[in-house]
């Protein structure tokens, strides 16, 4: 009887172990440091991937591919700005711009010094989001100032209305008191 019980326990232990291994394979552990928490972080990762791709195209000495990747970067920045995500566009632009500045000589060696299309793309990438972000920040500050002015004006009007209602109520009370005194003969 003991042999049968031990055999059943051994089979059960193997069964539990194999089920546990299957669960771990299907649901791998998640590294908490690899979770992206914002659109800006995602844009940074996209920019890193694009710079790696651009470095590969430069190393392969392929001018058409280099130009295509730079155009892709410009399109991504425009897409982020169109979505209204200026912070992500700024992060993306800064990473791409830094790479382009650091590798300008290599890029010019691959595409040629006089390639106007690539030079224009590089200029657009290094300038566009920074200017847009500055304009957005200026507009936000102006909107905050306007909102504060409206708040102050509304408070002033509310105070004036309260004062007028207090005066009207006081006059009504005084009038009612005077009428009451007259009726009482005081």
PDB file of C-alpha atoms in Angstrom:
ATOM      1  CA  UNK A   1       0.000   0.000   0.000  1.00  0.00           C
ATOM      2  CA  UNK A   2       2.844   2.371   0.806  1.00  0.00           C
ATOM      3  CA  UNK A   3       4.422   1.768  -2.585  1.00  0.00           C
ATOM      4  CA  UNK A   4       1.210   2.749  -4.327  1.00  0.00           C
ATOM      5  CA  UNK A   5       0.844   5.938  -2.243  1.00  0.00           C
ATOM      6  CA  UNK A   6       4.479   6.918  -2.899  1.00  0.00           C
ATOM      7  CA  UNK A   7       4.034   6.263  -6.612  1.00  0.00           C
ATOM      8  CA  UNK A   8       0.873   8.417  -6.726  1.00  0.00           C
ATOM      9  CA  UNK A   9       2.634  11.210  -4.813  1.00  0.00           C
ATOM     10  CA  UNK A  10       5.597  11.082  -7.219  1.00  0.00           C
ATOM     11  CA  UNK A  11       3.291  11.307 -10.251  1.00  0.00           C
ATOM     12  CA  UNK A  12       1.421  14.224  -8.647  1.00  0.00           C
ATOM     13  CA  UNK A  13       4.681  16.039  -7.904  1.00  0.00           C
ATOM     14  CA  UNK A  14       5.849  15.607 -11.500  1.00  0.00           C
ATOM     15  CA  UNK A  15       2.461  16.802 -12.733  1.00  0.00           C
ATOM     16  CA  UNK A  16       2.585  19.935 -10.574  1.00  0.00           C
ATOM     17  CA  UNK A  17       6.142  20.655 -11.670  1.00  0.00           C
ATOM     18  CA  UNK A  18       5.349  20.314 -15.345  1.00  0.00           C
ATOM     19  CA  UNK A  19       2.294  22.556 -14.993  1.00  0.00           C
ATOM     20  CA  UNK A  20       4.380  25.176 -13.228  1.00  0.00           C
ATOM     21  CA  UNK A  21       7.018  25.161 -15.965  1.00  0.00           C
ATOM     22  CA  UNK A  22       4.350  25.483 -18.636  1.00  0.00           C
ATOM     23  CA  UNK A  23       2.866  28.534 -16.861  1.00  0.00           C
ATOM     24  CA  UNK A  24       6.264  30.206 -16.652  1.00  0.00           C
ATOM     25  CA  UNK A  25       6.914  29.639 -20.354  1.00  0.00           C
ATOM     26  CA  UNK A  26       3.542  31.065 -21.341  1.00  0.00           C
ATOM     27  CA  UNK A  27       3.805  34.077 -19.012  1.00  0.00           C
ATOM     28  CA  UNK A  28       7.406  35.230 -18.873  1.00  0.00           C
ATOM     29  CA  UNK A  29       8.410  37.518 -16.042  1.00  0.00           C
ATOM     30  CA  UNK A  30       8.061  41.230 -16.754  1.00  0.00           C
ATOM     31  CA  UNK A  31      11.027  43.423 -15.996  1.00  0.00           C
ATOM     32  CA  UNK A  32       9.606  46.552 -14.362  1.00  0.00           C
ATOM     33  CA  UNK A  33      12.435  48.673 -15.749  1.00  0.00           C
ATOM     34  CA  UNK A  34      11.377  47.890 -19.325  1.00  0.00           C
ATOM     35  CA  UNK A  35       7.872  49.338 -19.043  1.00  0.00           C
ATOM     36  CA  UNK A  36       7.363  52.539 -21.034  1.00  0.00           C
ATOM     37  CA  UNK A  37       5.462  55.088 -18.980  1.00  0.00           C
ATOM     38  CA  UNK A  38       4.987  58.004 -21.342  1.00  0.00           C
ATOM     39  CA  UNK A  39       4.748  59.026 -24.969  1.00  0.00           C
ATOM     40  CA  UNK A  40       8.021  60.928 -24.601  1.00  0.00           C
ATOM     41  CA  UNK A  41       9.826  57.749 -23.519  1.00  0.00           C
ATOM     42  CA  UNK A  42       8.301  55.880 -26.444  1.00  0.00           C
ATOM     43  CA  UNK A  43       9.447  58.636 -28.799  1.00  0.00           C
ATOM     44  CA  UNK A  44      12.942  58.357 -27.333  1.00  0.00           C
ATOM     45  CA  UNK A  45      12.966  54.616 -27.997  1.00  0.00           C
ATOM     46  CA  UNK A  46      11.719  55.211 -31.558  1.00  0.00           C
ATOM     47  CA  UNK A  47      14.457  57.784 -32.068  1.00  0.00           C
ATOM     48  CA  UNK A  48      17.095  55.364 -30.786  1.00  0.00           C
ATOM     49  CA  UNK A  49      15.848  52.700 -33.197  1.00  0.00           C
ATOM     50  CA  UNK A  50      15.880  55.160 -36.081  1.00  0.00           C
ATOM     51  CA  UNK A  51      19.419  56.325 -35.285  1.00  0.00           C
ATOM     52  CA  UNK A  52      20.579  52.683 -35.240  1.00  0.00           C
ATOM     53  CA  UNK A  53      18.930  52.169 -38.621  1.00  0.00           C
ATOM     54  CA  UNK A  54      20.522  55.343 -39.955  1.00  0.00           C
ATOM     55  CA  UNK A  55      23.947  54.249 -38.665  1.00  0.00           C
ATOM     56  CA  UNK A  56      23.529  50.938 -40.511  1.00  0.00           C
ATOM     57  CA  UNK A  57      22.596  52.755 -43.743  1.00  0.00           C
ATOM     58  CA  UNK A  58      25.606  55.063 -43.369  1.00  0.00           C
ATOM     59  CA  UNK A  59      27.888  52.065 -42.764  1.00  0.00           C
ATOM     60  CA  UNK A  60      26.418  50.363 -45.846  1.00  0.00           C
ATOM     61  CA  UNK A  61      27.246  53.511 -47.850  1.00  0.00           C
ATOM     62  CA  UNK A  62      23.722  53.684 -49.299  1.00  0.00           C
ATOM     63  CA  UNK A  63      22.768  57.324 -50.041  1.00  0.00           C
ATOM     64  CA  UNK A  64      19.153  56.589 -51.042  1.00  0.00           C
ATOM     65  CA  UNK A  65      18.540  54.635 -47.824  1.00  0.00           C
ATOM     66  CA  UNK A  66      20.163  57.380 -45.720  1.00  0.00           C
ATOM     67  CA  UNK A  67      17.905  59.981 -47.321  1.00  0.00           C
ATOM     68  CA  UNK A  68      14.846  57.748 -46.814  1.00  0.00           C
ATOM     69  CA  UNK A  69      15.610  57.301 -43.098  1.00  0.00           C
ATOM     70  CA  UNK A  70      16.097  61.053 -42.640  1.00  0.00           C
ATOM     71  CA  UNK A  71      12.768  61.667 -44.405  1.00  0.00           C
ATOM     72  CA  UNK A  72      11.196  59.101 -42.077  1.00  0.00           C
ATOM     73  CA  UNK A  73      12.531  61.032 -39.076  1.00  0.00           C
ATOM     74  CA  UNK A  74      11.062  64.293 -40.368  1.00  0.00           C
ATOM     75  CA  UNK A  75       7.705  62.601 -40.983  1.00  0.00           C
ATOM     76  CA  UNK A  76       7.674  61.149 -37.461  1.00  0.00           C
ATOM     77  CA  UNK A  77       8.320  64.584 -35.940  1.00  0.00           C
ATOM     78  CA  UNK A  78       5.517  66.070 -38.040  1.00  0.00           C
ATOM     79  CA  UNK A  79       3.210  63.233 -36.964  1.00  0.00           C
ATOM     80  CA  UNK A  80       3.944  63.797 -33.278  1.00  0.00           C
ATOM     81  CA  UNK A  81       3.331  67.530 -33.648  1.00  0.00           C
ATOM     82  CA  UNK A  82       0.084  66.882 -35.535  1.00  0.00           C
ATOM     83  CA  UNK A  83      -1.084  64.687 -32.649  1.00  0.00           C
ATOM     84  CA  UNK A  84      -0.365  67.598 -30.308  1.00  0.00           C
ATOM     85  CA  UNK A  85       2.330  65.727 -28.388  1.00  0.00           C
ATOM     86  CA  UNK A  86       4.972  68.457 -28.308  1.00  0.00           C
ATOM     87  CA  UNK A  87       6.964  66.824 -25.499  1.00  0.00           C
ATOM     88  CA  UNK A  88       7.381  63.568 -27.431  1.00  0.00           C
ATOM     89  CA  UNK A  89       8.241  65.501 -30.600  1.00  0.00           C
ATOM     90  CA  UNK A  90      10.876  67.461 -28.705  1.00  0.00           C
ATOM     91  CA  UNK A  91      12.456  64.307 -27.240  1.00  0.00           C
ATOM     92  CA  UNK A  92      12.436  62.612 -30.659  1.00  0.00           C
ATOM     93  CA  UNK A  93      13.854  65.680 -32.385  1.00  0.00           C
ATOM     94  CA  UNK A  94      16.614  66.164 -29.818  1.00  0.00           C
ATOM     95  CA  UNK A  95      17.848  62.578 -30.143  1.00  0.00           C
ATOM     96  CA  UNK A  96      17.739  62.614 -33.947  1.00  0.00           C
ATOM     97  CA  UNK A  97      19.275  66.089 -34.125  1.00  0.00           C
ATOM     98  CA  UNK A  98      22.132  65.077 -31.816  1.00  0.00           C
ATOM     99  CA  UNK A  99      22.839  62.027 -33.961  1.00  0.00           C
ATOM    100  CA  UNK A 100      22.733  64.084 -37.172  1.00  0.00           C
ATOM    101  CA  UNK A 101      25.117  66.687 -35.755  1.00  0.00           C
ATOM    102  CA  UNK A 102      27.520  64.064 -34.416  1.00  0.00           C
ATOM    103  CA  UNK A 103      27.549  62.183 -37.730  1.00  0.00           C
ATOM    104  CA  UNK A 104      27.277  65.080 -40.179  1.00  0.00           C
ATOM    105  CA  UNK A 105      30.628  64.311 -41.816  1.00  0.00           C
ATOM    106  CA  UNK A 106      29.736  60.640 -42.321  1.00  0.00           C
ATOM    107  CA  UNK A 107      26.335  61.534 -43.760  1.00  0.00           C
ATOM    108  CA  UNK A 108      27.851  64.067 -46.171  1.00  0.00           C
ATOM    109  CA  UNK A 109      30.473  61.505 -47.216  1.00  0.00           C
ATOM    110  CA  UNK A 110      27.723  59.018 -48.102  1.00  0.00           C
ATOM    111  CA  UNK A 111      25.176  61.343 -49.755  1.00  0.00           C
ATOM    112  CA  UNK A 112      27.570  63.968 -51.055  1.00  0.00           C
ATOM    113  CA  UNK A 113      28.380  67.486 -49.910  1.00  0.00           C
ATOM    114  CA  UNK A 114      26.005  69.157 -52.354  1.00  0.00           C
ATOM    115  CA  UNK A 115      22.902  67.019 -51.765  1.00  0.00           C
ATOM    116  CA  UNK A 116      20.364  69.810 -51.224  1.00  0.00           C
ATOM    117  CA  UNK A 117      17.528  67.436 -50.329  1.00  0.00           C
ATOM    118  CA  UNK A 118      19.424  65.874 -47.435  1.00  0.00           C
ATOM    119  CA  UNK A 119      20.753  69.238 -46.244  1.00  0.00           C
ATOM    120  CA  UNK A 120      17.209  70.632 -46.241  1.00  0.00           C
ATOM    121  CA  UNK A 121      15.919  67.609 -44.325  1.00  0.00           C
ATOM    122  CA  UNK A 122      18.651  67.907 -41.733  1.00  0.00           C
ATOM    123  CA  UNK A 123      17.950  71.622 -41.308  1.00  0.00           C
ATOM    124  CA  UNK A 124      14.229  70.969 -40.925  1.00  0.00           C
ATOM    125  CA  UNK A 125      14.793  68.243 -38.342  1.00  0.00           C
ATOM    126  CA  UNK A 126      17.173  70.292 -36.233  1.00  0.00           C
ATOM    127  CA  UNK A 127      14.919  73.366 -36.176  1.00  0.00           C
ATOM    128  CA  UNK A 128      11.228  72.444 -36.497  1.00  0.00           C
ATOM    129  CA  UNK A 129      10.090  71.048 -33.136  1.00  0.00           C
ATOM    130  CA  UNK A 130      12.190  73.435 -31.102  1.00  0.00           C
ATOM    131  CA  UNK A 131      10.501  76.407 -32.744  1.00  0.00           C
ATOM    132  CA  UNK A 132       7.091  74.770 -32.474  1.00  0.00           C
ATOM    133  CA  UNK A 133       7.656  73.918 -28.824  1.00  0.00           C
ATOM    134  CA  UNK A 134       8.704  77.507 -28.090  1.00  0.00           C
ATOM    135  CA  UNK A 135       5.578  78.795 -29.823  1.00  0.00           C
ATOM    136  CA  UNK A 136       3.398  76.364 -27.886  1.00  0.00           C
ATOM    137  CA  UNK A 137       5.033  77.353 -24.588  1.00  0.00           C
ATOM    138  CA  UNK A 138       4.478  81.038 -25.414  1.00  0.00           C
ATOM    139  CA  UNK A 139       0.849  80.372 -26.277  1.00  0.00           C
ATOM    140  CA  UNK A 140       0.378  78.405 -23.067  1.00  0.00           C
ATOM    141  CA  UNK A 141       1.821  81.261 -21.003  1.00  0.00           C
ATOM    142  CA  UNK A 142      -0.433  83.756 -22.777  1.00  0.00           C
ATOM    143  CA  UNK A 143      -3.451  81.521 -22.168  1.00  0.00           C
ATOM    144  CA  UNK A 144      -2.553  81.238 -18.486  1.00  0.00           C
ATOM    145  CA  UNK A 145      -2.286  85.031 -18.251  1.00  0.00           C
ATOM    146  CA  UNK A 146      -5.620  85.485 -20.006  1.00  0.00           C
ATOM    147  CA  UNK A 147      -7.241  82.912 -17.735  1.00  0.00           C
ATOM    148  CA  UNK A 148      -5.900  84.716 -14.666  1.00  0.00           C
ATOM    149  CA  UNK A 149      -7.231  88.044 -15.992  1.00  0.00           C
ATOM    150  CA  UNK A 150     -10.653  86.499 -16.626  1.00  0.00           C
ATOM    151  CA  UNK A 151     -10.651  84.982 -13.153  1.00  0.00           C
ATOM    152  CA  UNK A 152      -9.816  88.357 -11.577  1.00  0.00           C
ATOM    153  CA  UNK A 153     -12.498  90.139 -13.638  1.00  0.00           C
ATOM    154  CA  UNK A 154     -15.101  87.523 -12.698  1.00  0.00           C
ATOM    155  CA  UNK A 155     -14.194  87.845  -9.020  1.00  0.00           C
ATOM    156  CA  UNK A 156     -14.498  91.638  -9.251  1.00  0.00           C
ATOM    157  CA  UNK A 157     -17.951  91.408 -10.855  1.00  0.00           C
ATOM    158  CA  UNK A 158     -19.061  88.844  -8.284  1.00  0.00           C
ATOM    159  CA  UNK A 159     -17.920  91.114  -5.445  1.00  0.00           C
ATOM    160  CA  UNK A 160     -19.785  94.066  -6.979  1.00  0.00           C
ATOM    161  CA  UNK A 161     -22.958  91.991  -7.330  1.00  0.00           C
ATOM    162  CA  UNK A 162     -22.718  90.777  -3.723  1.00  0.00           C
ATOM    163  CA  UNK A 163     -22.227  94.347  -2.472  1.00  0.00           C
ATOM    164  CA  UNK A 164     -25.221  95.563  -4.489  1.00  0.00           C
ATOM    165  CA  UNK A 165     -27.410  92.746  -3.128  1.00  0.00           C
ATOM    166  CA  UNK A 166     -26.275  93.497   0.437  1.00  0.00           C
ATOM    167  CA  UNK A 167     -27.165  97.173   0.009  1.00  0.00           C
ATOM    168  CA  UNK A 168     -30.546  96.291  -1.508  1.00  0.00           C
ATOM    169  CA  UNK A 169     -31.290  93.848   1.345  1.00  0.00           C
ATOM    170  CA  UNK A 170     -30.220  96.411   3.970  1.00  0.00           C
ATOM    171  CA  UNK A 171     -32.451  99.056   2.379  1.00  0.00           C
ATOM    172  CA  UNK A 172     -35.369  96.607   2.305  1.00  0.00           C
ATOM    173  CA  UNK A 173     -34.834  95.758   5.980  1.00  0.00           C
ATOM    174  CA  UNK A 174     -34.625  99.443   6.916  1.00  0.00           C
ATOM    175  CA  UNK A 175     -37.807 100.175   4.944  1.00  0.00           C
ATOM    176  CA  UNK A 176     -39.661  97.281   6.579  1.00  0.00           C
ATOM    177  CA  UNK A 177     -38.487  98.393  10.017  1.00  0.00           C
ATOM    178  CA  UNK A 178     -39.659 101.972   9.336  1.00  0.00           C
ATOM    179  CA  UNK A 179     -43.076 100.689   8.181  1.00  0.00           C
ATOM    180  CA  UNK A 180     -43.359  98.499  11.278  1.00  0.00           C
ATOM    181  CA  UNK A 181     -42.515 101.479  13.542  1.00  0.00           C
ATOM    182  CA  UNK A 182     -45.174 103.598  11.815  1.00  0.00           C
ATOM    183  CA  UNK A 183     -47.808 100.941  12.294  1.00  0.00           C
ATOM    184  CA  UNK A 184     -46.867 100.578  15.948  1.00  0.00           C
ATOM    185  CA  UNK A 185     -46.830 104.348  16.405  1.00  0.00           C
ATOM    186  CA  UNK A 186     -43.213 104.554  17.377  1.00  0.00           C
TER     187      UNK A 186
END
